[in-house]
Amino acid sequence: ENVTLTAYFIQEKYDVYYDYGYDFIEEVVEASYGQPFTPITPTRTGHTFEGWYDSDNNLYTGDATWNRESDLHLVALWSANDYTITLDLNGGTLEGPTSFAVTYDQAYTLPTPTSSEGPFNGWYLDEVKFTDKFGVSLTNYDQTNDITLKAVFYIEIYTAEDLIAINNDLGASYRLKNDIDLGGVEWIPLGNNLTPFTGIFDGQWYTISGINITTSQTYIGLFGYNEGTLKNIVLDQLTINVTGAIEQNLYGAGLVGYNNGLIDDITNLTGNIYIKARGGATAYVGGIVGYQNTSIELSYLHNDFMIEGDLATSVGGLVGYVGSTTISISYNSGTVSGSYSVGGLVGYGSTA
């Protein structure tokens, strides 16, 4: 008997490996022998896709008919997009151009303008800071469009939240725009010895009231540790009640615990400062400055706070301890008490 046999063929399939070329992203698809194959067109934020390249570094655009008898490995080639930053000088002046090309995911540096308003603080997009005061980008460029950045010379402080946020940028320049009531919440001093305040804070003679500090810490005050400029500040309804840990040195005052910067025109209205040292620790307590570690002149300091330094090394109505600093046009009318070196103006030090 005759027999008819029918041949059956299995269509071979091969793997196509897509290597996206970033973030370890890979994908595998199948290609069928004898069938057309067109590779996918991927997308990537901030980049333009330039094509797929095979293991021989040849550009691959697809096969009208897949006649390959092996898998295919492809790597994507990308080019980062260029964008334009336009500068809004915000009343400042700048020599040279005011628009600059930047590349996605790359660092950049912009020029710094000047202004009679004050020192340049950085370039901003709305409330987001994009560069430091030297014009150097804080992060690589991550926008997918052209943008306009505004020059900021002073950051304006309107609320308690704004004041607290100074801790996020201790090198900037700030200007108080109205009275602020901190509401008696536990205040965290601005700056310490590792990250001091190095900027400018101009209170513009507005009042900050309701500072409350009861947590044991080394540097105590509105500012903990200052290496910048503090001026034109009024403090009211302040409460500091701190007992240090055993052998914990303390530097405390209404304005700043430890000062290595410039201070001018500070007024303390109503408030109480009580700081206690324990276990032989040193403590320097003042109405305005706890420890003054610079020879820069202090002037126009006025204190009405009641001040007590329990077992403190030195206690002063204006400054707890000073080196060779001149204090001028200043007075204290608050009561001052302590265990060792106590003075109406200065607890201990050499002043003129």
GROMACS .gro file of C-alpha atoms in nm:
model
  352
    1GLU     CA    1   0.000   0.000   0.000
    2ASN     CA    2   0.130   0.338  -0.093
    3VAL     CA    3   0.177   0.589   0.192
    4THR     CA    4   0.187   0.966   0.158
    5LEU     CA    5   0.397   1.151   0.411
    6THR     CA    6   0.360   1.518   0.483
    7ALA     CA    7   0.661   1.715   0.600
    8TYR     CA    8   0.613   1.947   0.893
    9PHE     CA    9   0.862   2.224   0.962
   10ILE     CA   10   0.900   2.402   1.294
   11GLN     CA   11   0.966   2.768   1.252
   12GLU     CA   12   1.279   2.849   1.447
   13LYS     CA   13   1.267   3.137   1.694
   14TYR     CA   14   1.561   3.339   1.812
   15ASP     CA   15   1.607   3.575   2.103
   16VAL     CA   16   1.674   3.945   2.058
   17TYR     CA   17   1.837   4.099   2.363
   18TYR     CA   18   1.781   4.472   2.415
   19ASP     CA   19   2.038   4.643   2.638
   20TYR     CA   20   1.907   4.993   2.707
   21GLY     CA   21   2.250   5.111   2.812
   22TYR     CA   22   2.155   5.261   3.150
   23ASP     CA   23   2.024   5.154   3.489
   24PHE     CA   24   2.084   4.786   3.395
   25ILE     CA   25   1.759   4.779   3.198
   26GLU     CA   26   1.736   4.479   2.961
   27GLU     CA   27   1.457   4.313   2.767
   28VAL     CA   28   1.430   3.994   2.560
   29VAL     CA   29   1.189   3.936   2.267
   30GLU     CA   30   1.160   3.661   2.006
   31ALA     CA   31   1.217   3.683   1.630
   32SER     CA   32   1.081   3.414   1.393
   33TYR     CA   33   1.292   3.280   1.110
   34GLY     CA   34   1.166   3.393   0.770
   35GLN     CA   35   0.953   3.669   0.915
   36PRO     CA   36   1.018   4.044   0.916
   37PHE     CA   37   1.158   4.194   1.236
   38THR     CA   38   1.167   4.558   1.342
   39PRO     CA   39   1.329   4.655   1.675
   40ILE     CA   40   1.140   4.866   1.926
   41THR     CA   41   1.200   5.239   1.966
   42PRO     CA   42   1.270   5.304   2.336
   43THR     CA   43   1.242   5.632   2.525
   44ARG     CA   44   1.457   5.779   2.799
   45THR     CA   45   1.398   6.094   3.001
   46GLY     CA   46   1.610   6.382   2.883
   47HIS     CA   47   1.768   6.187   2.596
   48THR     CA   48   1.727   6.128   2.223
   49PHE     CA   49   1.744   5.770   2.096
   50GLU     CA   50   2.011   5.737   1.826
   51GLY     CA   51   1.963   5.370   1.734
   52TRP     CA   52   2.045   5.008   1.816
   53TYR     CA   53   2.395   4.872   1.764
   54ASP     CA   54   2.490   4.506   1.737
   55SER     CA   55   2.794   4.327   1.883
   56ASP     CA   56   3.002   4.439   1.583
   57ASN     CA   57   2.906   4.800   1.653
   58ASN     CA   58   2.695   4.819   1.339
   59LEU     CA   59   2.371   5.018   1.333
   60TYR     CA   60   2.077   4.778   1.324
   61THR     CA   61   1.741   4.895   1.190
   62GLY     CA   62   1.573   4.556   1.138
   63ASP     CA   63   1.539   4.263   0.893
   64ALA     CA   64   1.292   4.251   0.606
   65THR     CA   65   1.321   3.873   0.645
   66TRP     CA   66   1.492   3.716   0.944
   67ASN     CA   67   1.749   3.476   0.797
   68ARG     CA   68   1.980   3.473   1.096
   69GLU     CA   69   2.047   3.146   1.271
   70SER     CA   70   2.158   3.293   1.601
   71ASP     CA   71   2.037   3.525   1.873
   72LEU     CA   72   2.095   3.899   1.840
   73HIS     CA   73   2.235   4.130   2.106
   74LEU     CA   74   2.159   4.501   2.068
   75VAL     CA   75   2.278   4.802   2.270
   76ALA     CA   76   2.097   5.137   2.261
   77LEU     CA   77   2.287   5.456   2.183
   78TRP     CA   78   2.158   5.780   2.338
   79SER     CA   79   2.248   6.145   2.326
   80ALA     CA   80   2.165   6.375   2.617
   81ASN     CA   81   1.937   6.664   2.525
   82ASP     CA   82   2.045   7.027   2.552
   83TYR     CA   83   1.822   7.287   2.713
   84THR     CA   84   1.839   7.661   2.775
   85ILE     CA   85   1.846   7.838   3.110
   86THR     CA   86   1.739   8.202   3.096
   87LEU     CA   87   1.836   8.424   3.388
   88ASP     CA   88   1.598   8.667   3.558
   89LEU     CA   89   1.829   8.913   3.734
   90ASN     CA   90   1.553   9.024   3.974
   91GLY     CA   91   1.683   9.380   3.984
   92GLY     CA   92   2.048   9.278   3.990
   93THR     CA   93   2.316   9.350   3.733
   94LEU     CA   94   2.528   9.110   3.531
   95GLU     CA   95   2.785   9.163   3.259
   96GLY     CA   96   2.749   8.929   2.965
   97PRO     CA   97   2.474   8.698   2.837
   98THR     CA   98   2.166   8.597   3.034
   99SER     CA   99   2.091   8.264   2.864
  100PHE     CA  100   2.301   7.949   2.875
  101ALA     CA  101   2.290   7.602   2.722
  102VAL     CA  102   2.294   7.309   2.964
  103THR     CA  103   2.296   6.935   2.909
  104TYR     CA  104   2.057   6.694   3.077
  105ASP     CA  105   2.206   6.513   3.379
  106GLN     CA  106   2.520   6.728   3.373
  107ALA     CA  107   2.650   6.978   3.627
  108TYR     CA  108   2.669   7.343   3.528
  109THR     CA  109   2.787   7.680   3.656
  110LEU     CA  110   2.606   8.010   3.601
  111PRO     CA  111   2.741   8.363   3.650
  112THR     CA  112   2.666   8.553   3.970
  113PRO     CA  113   2.495   8.894   3.958
  114THR     CA  114   2.535   9.180   4.202
  115SER     CA  115   2.272   9.396   4.367
  116SER     CA  116   2.246   9.683   4.614
  117GLU     CA  117   1.985   9.466   4.793
  118GLY     CA  118   2.252   9.240   4.935
  119PRO     CA  119   2.479   8.947   4.851
  120PHE     CA  120   2.377   8.695   4.589
  121ASN     CA  121   2.227   8.382   4.743
  122GLY     CA  122   2.166   8.158   4.440
  123TRP     CA  123   1.952   8.092   4.131
  124TYR     CA  124   1.598   7.969   4.204
  125LEU     CA  125   1.306   7.816   4.015
  126ASP     CA  126   1.004   7.928   4.218
  127GLU     CA  127   1.096   7.817   4.573
  128VAL     CA  128   1.353   7.556   4.468
  129LYS     CA  129   1.720   7.651   4.486
  130PHE     CA  130   1.919   7.536   4.181
  131THR     CA  131   2.267   7.681   4.251
  132ASP     CA  132   2.472   7.795   4.546
  133LYS     CA  133   2.590   8.152   4.595
  134PHE     CA  134   2.880   8.087   4.356
  135GLY     CA  135   2.645   7.984   4.073
  136VAL     CA  136   2.744   7.616   4.096
  137SER     CA  137   2.455   7.374   4.040
  138LEU     CA  138   2.339   7.183   4.349
  139THR     CA  139   2.236   6.884   4.136
  140ASN     CA  140   2.281   6.779   3.775
  141TYR     CA  141   2.026   6.932   3.538
  142ASP     CA  142   1.705   6.724   3.565
  143GLN     CA  143   1.446   6.935   3.383
  144THR     CA  144   1.307   6.822   3.046
  145ASN     CA  145   1.241   7.171   2.914
  146ASP     CA  146   1.391   7.519   2.899
  147ILE     CA  147   1.358   7.711   3.226
  148THR     CA  148   1.402   8.059   3.371
  149LEU     CA  149   1.590   8.094   3.697
  150LYS     CA  150   1.554   8.399   3.922
  151ALA     CA  151   1.837   8.557   4.118
  152VAL     CA  152   1.771   8.567   4.491
  153PHE     CA  153   1.972   8.802   4.707
  154TYR     CA  154   1.781   8.757   5.032
  155ILE     CA  155   1.542   8.478   5.124
  156GLU     CA  156   1.237   8.637   5.280
  157ILE     CA  157   1.117   8.495   5.613
  158TYR     CA  158   0.744   8.526   5.681
  159THR     CA  159   0.648   8.229   5.901
  160ALA     CA  160   0.777   8.004   6.176
  161GLU     CA  161   0.822   7.733   5.912
  162ASP     CA  162   1.042   7.969   5.709
  163LEU     CA  163   1.253   8.035   6.018
  164ILE     CA  164   1.292   7.663   6.094
  165ALA     CA  165   1.389   7.599   5.730
  166ILE     CA  166   1.705   7.807   5.774
  167ASN     CA  167   1.860   7.485   5.905
  168ASN     CA  168   1.834   7.351   5.548
  169ASP     CA  169   2.070   7.619   5.417
  170LEU     CA  170   2.288   7.772   5.686
  171GLY     CA  171   2.499   7.966   5.436
  172ALA     CA  172   2.223   8.173   5.276
  173SER     CA  173   2.114   8.533   5.335
  174TYR     CA  174   1.781   8.590   5.507
  175ARG     CA  175   1.557   8.889   5.573
  176LEU     CA  176   1.268   8.888   5.822
  177LYS     CA  177   0.953   9.041   5.669
  178ASN     CA  178   0.717   9.053   5.970
  179ASP     CA  179   0.685   8.960   6.338
  180ILE     CA  180   0.691   8.584   6.406
  181ASP     CA  181   0.545   8.405   6.706
  182LEU     CA  182   0.697   8.060   6.756
  183GLY     CA  183   0.413   7.970   6.987
  184GLY     CA  184   0.627   7.827   7.266
  185VAL     CA  185   0.718   7.513   7.070
  186GLU     CA  186   1.053   7.351   7.148
  187TRP     CA  187   1.303   7.544   6.941
  188ILE     CA  188   1.601   7.376   6.773
  189PRO     CA  189   1.888   7.629   6.757
  190LEU     CA  190   2.017   7.718   6.411
  191GLY     CA  191   2.367   7.582   6.355
  192ASN     CA  192   2.622   7.398   6.569
  193ASN     CA  193   3.000   7.358   6.578
  194LEU     CA  194   2.994   7.105   6.293
  195THR     CA  195   2.751   7.300   6.073
  196PRO     CA  196   2.755   7.664   6.187
  197PHE     CA  197   2.541   7.942   6.049
  198THR     CA  198   2.763   8.123   5.796
  199GLY     CA  199   2.509   8.339   5.616
  200ILE     CA  200   2.339   8.670   5.691
  201PHE     CA  201   2.026   8.713   5.901
  202ASP     CA  202   1.872   9.060   5.896
  203GLY     CA  203   1.574   9.084   6.131
  204GLN     CA  204   1.484   9.434   6.005
  205TRP     CA  205   1.380   9.513   6.366
  206TYR     CA  206   1.082   9.279   6.352
  207THR     CA  207   1.017   9.070   6.665
  208ILE     CA  208   1.064   8.696   6.709
  209SER     CA  209   0.868   8.586   7.013
  210GLY     CA  210   0.794   8.260   7.190
  211ILE     CA  211   1.134   8.088   7.166
  212ASN     CA  212   1.128   7.794   7.408
  213ILE     CA  213   1.432   7.572   7.474
  214THR     CA  214   1.429   7.304   7.742
  215THR     CA  215   1.625   7.022   7.578
  216SER     CA  216   1.980   6.969   7.700
  217GLN     CA  217   2.225   7.063   7.423
  218THR     CA  218   2.566   7.226   7.397
  219TYR     CA  219   2.479   7.534   7.190
  220ILE     CA  220   2.169   7.719   7.306
  221GLY     CA  221   1.985   8.019   7.161
  222LEU     CA  222   1.795   8.131   6.853
  223PHE     CA  223   2.124   8.046   6.682
  224GLY     CA  224   2.340   7.776   6.830
  225TYR     CA  225   2.671   7.854   6.659
  226ASN     CA  226   2.731   8.158   6.439
  227GLU     CA  227   3.009   8.237   6.193
  228GLY     CA  228   2.798   8.472   5.982
  229THR     CA  229   2.619   8.803   6.039
  230LEU     CA  230   2.324   8.856   6.275
  231LYS     CA  231   2.172   9.204   6.285
  232ASN     CA  232   1.862   9.411   6.360
  233ILE     CA  233   1.689   9.139   6.566
  234VAL     CA  234   1.431   9.179   6.844
  235LEU     CA  235   1.352   8.886   7.078
  236ASP     CA  236   1.055   8.871   7.313
  237GLN     CA  237   0.878   8.624   7.545
  238LEU     CA  238   1.175   8.388   7.541
  239THR     CA  239   1.214   8.093   7.776
  240ILE     CA  240   1.535   7.896   7.811
  241ASN     CA  241   1.544   7.638   8.088
  242VAL     CA  242   1.826   7.391   8.031
  243THR     CA  243   2.012   7.163   8.266
  244GLY     CA  244   2.315   7.006   8.104
  245ALA     CA  245   2.413   6.643   8.120
  246ILE     CA  246   2.701   6.540   8.347
  247GLU     CA  247   3.024   6.702   8.214
  248GLN     CA  248   2.839   6.860   7.917
  249ASN     CA  249   2.979   7.204   7.836
  250LEU     CA  250   2.713   7.466   7.765
  251TYR     CA  251   2.711   7.787   7.563
  252GLY     CA  252   2.380   7.966   7.596
  253ALA     CA  253   2.208   8.300   7.535
  254GLY     CA  254   1.897   8.447   7.383
  255LEU     CA  255   2.051   8.519   7.043
  256VAL     CA  256   2.346   8.283   7.002
  257GLY     CA  257   2.528   8.035   7.221
  258TYR     CA  258   2.869   8.053   7.054
  259ASN     CA  259   2.962   8.345   6.831
  260ASN     CA  260   3.248   8.365   6.586
  261GLY     CA  261   3.083   8.616   6.352
  262LEU     CA  262   2.938   8.966   6.338
  263ILE     CA  263   2.653   9.081   6.563
  264ASP     CA  264   2.492   9.424   6.553
  265ASP     CA  265   2.178   9.591   6.692
  266ILE     CA  266   2.009   9.322   6.904
  267THR     CA  267   1.726   9.388   7.152
  268ASN     CA  268   1.593   9.146   7.413
  269LEU     CA  269   1.258   9.249   7.558
  270THR     CA  270   1.089   9.007   7.805
  271GLY     CA  271   1.223   8.661   7.879
  272ASN     CA  272   1.399   8.426   8.118
  273ILE     CA  273   1.722   8.231   8.077
  274TYR     CA  274   1.818   7.957   8.323
  275ILE     CA  275   2.112   7.732   8.242
  276LYS     CA  276   2.268   7.487   8.487
  277ALA     CA  277   2.603   7.308   8.448
  278ARG     CA  278   2.662   6.970   8.610
  279GLY     CA  279   2.955   6.751   8.699
  280GLY     CA  280   3.225   7.014   8.671
  281ALA     CA  281   3.131   7.117   8.316
  282THR     CA  282   3.190   7.470   8.192
  283ALA     CA  283   2.896   7.693   8.105
  284TYR     CA  284   2.892   8.040   7.953
  285VAL     CA  285   2.562   8.225   7.980
  286GLY     CA  286   2.463   8.565   7.843
  287GLY     CA  287   2.157   8.763   7.752
  288ILE     CA  288   2.265   8.796   7.388
  289VAL     CA  289   2.586   8.592   7.345
  290GLY     CA  290   2.704   8.301   7.555
  291TYR     CA  291   3.064   8.281   7.434
  292GLN     CA  292   3.222   8.550   7.213
  293ASN     CA  293   3.521   8.408   7.026
  294THR     CA  294   3.606   8.695   6.791
  295SER     CA  295   3.748   9.044   6.829
  296ILE     CA  296   3.479   9.197   6.604
  297GLU     CA  297   3.312   9.489   6.785
  298LEU     CA  298   2.970   9.432   6.938
  299SER     CA  299   2.740   9.733   6.932
  300TYR     CA  300   2.381   9.832   7.003
  301LEU     CA  301   2.308   9.537   7.231
  302HIS     CA  302   2.012   9.583   7.467
  303ASN     CA  303   1.895   9.321   7.717
  304ASP     CA  304   1.598   9.309   7.954
  305PHE     CA  305   1.593   8.929   8.007
  306MET     CA  306   1.633   8.779   8.353
  307ILE     CA  307   1.942   8.559   8.344
  308GLU     CA  308   2.064   8.289   8.583
  309GLY     CA  309   2.367   8.067   8.538
  310ASP     CA  310   2.356   7.790   8.796
  311LEU     CA  311   2.711   7.657   8.855
  312ALA     CA  312   2.803   7.834   8.531
  313THR     CA  313   3.161   7.942   8.464
  314SER     CA  314   3.061   8.298   8.373
  315VAL     CA  315   2.732   8.486   8.341
  316GLY     CA  316   2.677   8.827   8.183
  317GLY     CA  317   2.380   9.047   8.107
  318LEU     CA  318   2.497   9.086   7.747
  319VAL     CA  319   2.779   8.832   7.701
  320GLY     CA  320   2.886   8.543   7.920
  321TYR     CA  321   3.249   8.533   7.808
  322VAL     CA  322   3.447   8.754   7.572
  323GLY     CA  323   3.805   8.776   7.454
  324SER     CA  324   3.945   9.108   7.337
  325THR     CA  325   3.615   9.241   7.205
  326THR     CA  326   3.492   9.599   7.217
  327ILE     CA  327   3.130   9.647   7.327
  328SER     CA  328   2.984   9.989   7.250
  329ILE     CA  329   2.653  10.174   7.280
  330SER     CA  330   2.497   9.884   7.473
  331TYR     CA  331   2.319   9.830   7.802
  332ASN     CA  332   2.161   9.567   8.025
  333SER     CA  333   1.864   9.629   8.252
  334GLY     CA  334   1.779   9.267   8.326
  335THR     CA  335   1.875   9.088   8.648
  336VAL     CA  336   2.183   8.864   8.636
  337SER     CA  337   2.277   8.595   8.885
  338GLY     CA  338   2.522   8.309   8.894
  339SER     CA  339   2.768   8.103   9.091
  340TYR     CA  340   3.107   8.234   8.978
  341SER     CA  341   3.201   8.518   8.741
  342VAL     CA  342   2.891   8.738   8.712
  343GLY     CA  343   2.862   9.081   8.551
  344GLY     CA  344   2.592   9.322   8.447
  345LEU     CA  345   2.737   9.344   8.096
  346VAL     CA  346   3.002   9.070   8.075
  347GLY     CA  347   3.058   8.769   8.296
  348TYR     CA  348   3.427   8.728   8.225
  349GLY     CA  349   3.675   8.857   7.971
  350SER     CA  350   3.873   9.151   7.845
  351THR     CA  351   3.656   9.423   7.691
  352ALA     CA  352   3.667   9.791   7.620
   0.00000   0.00000   0.00000
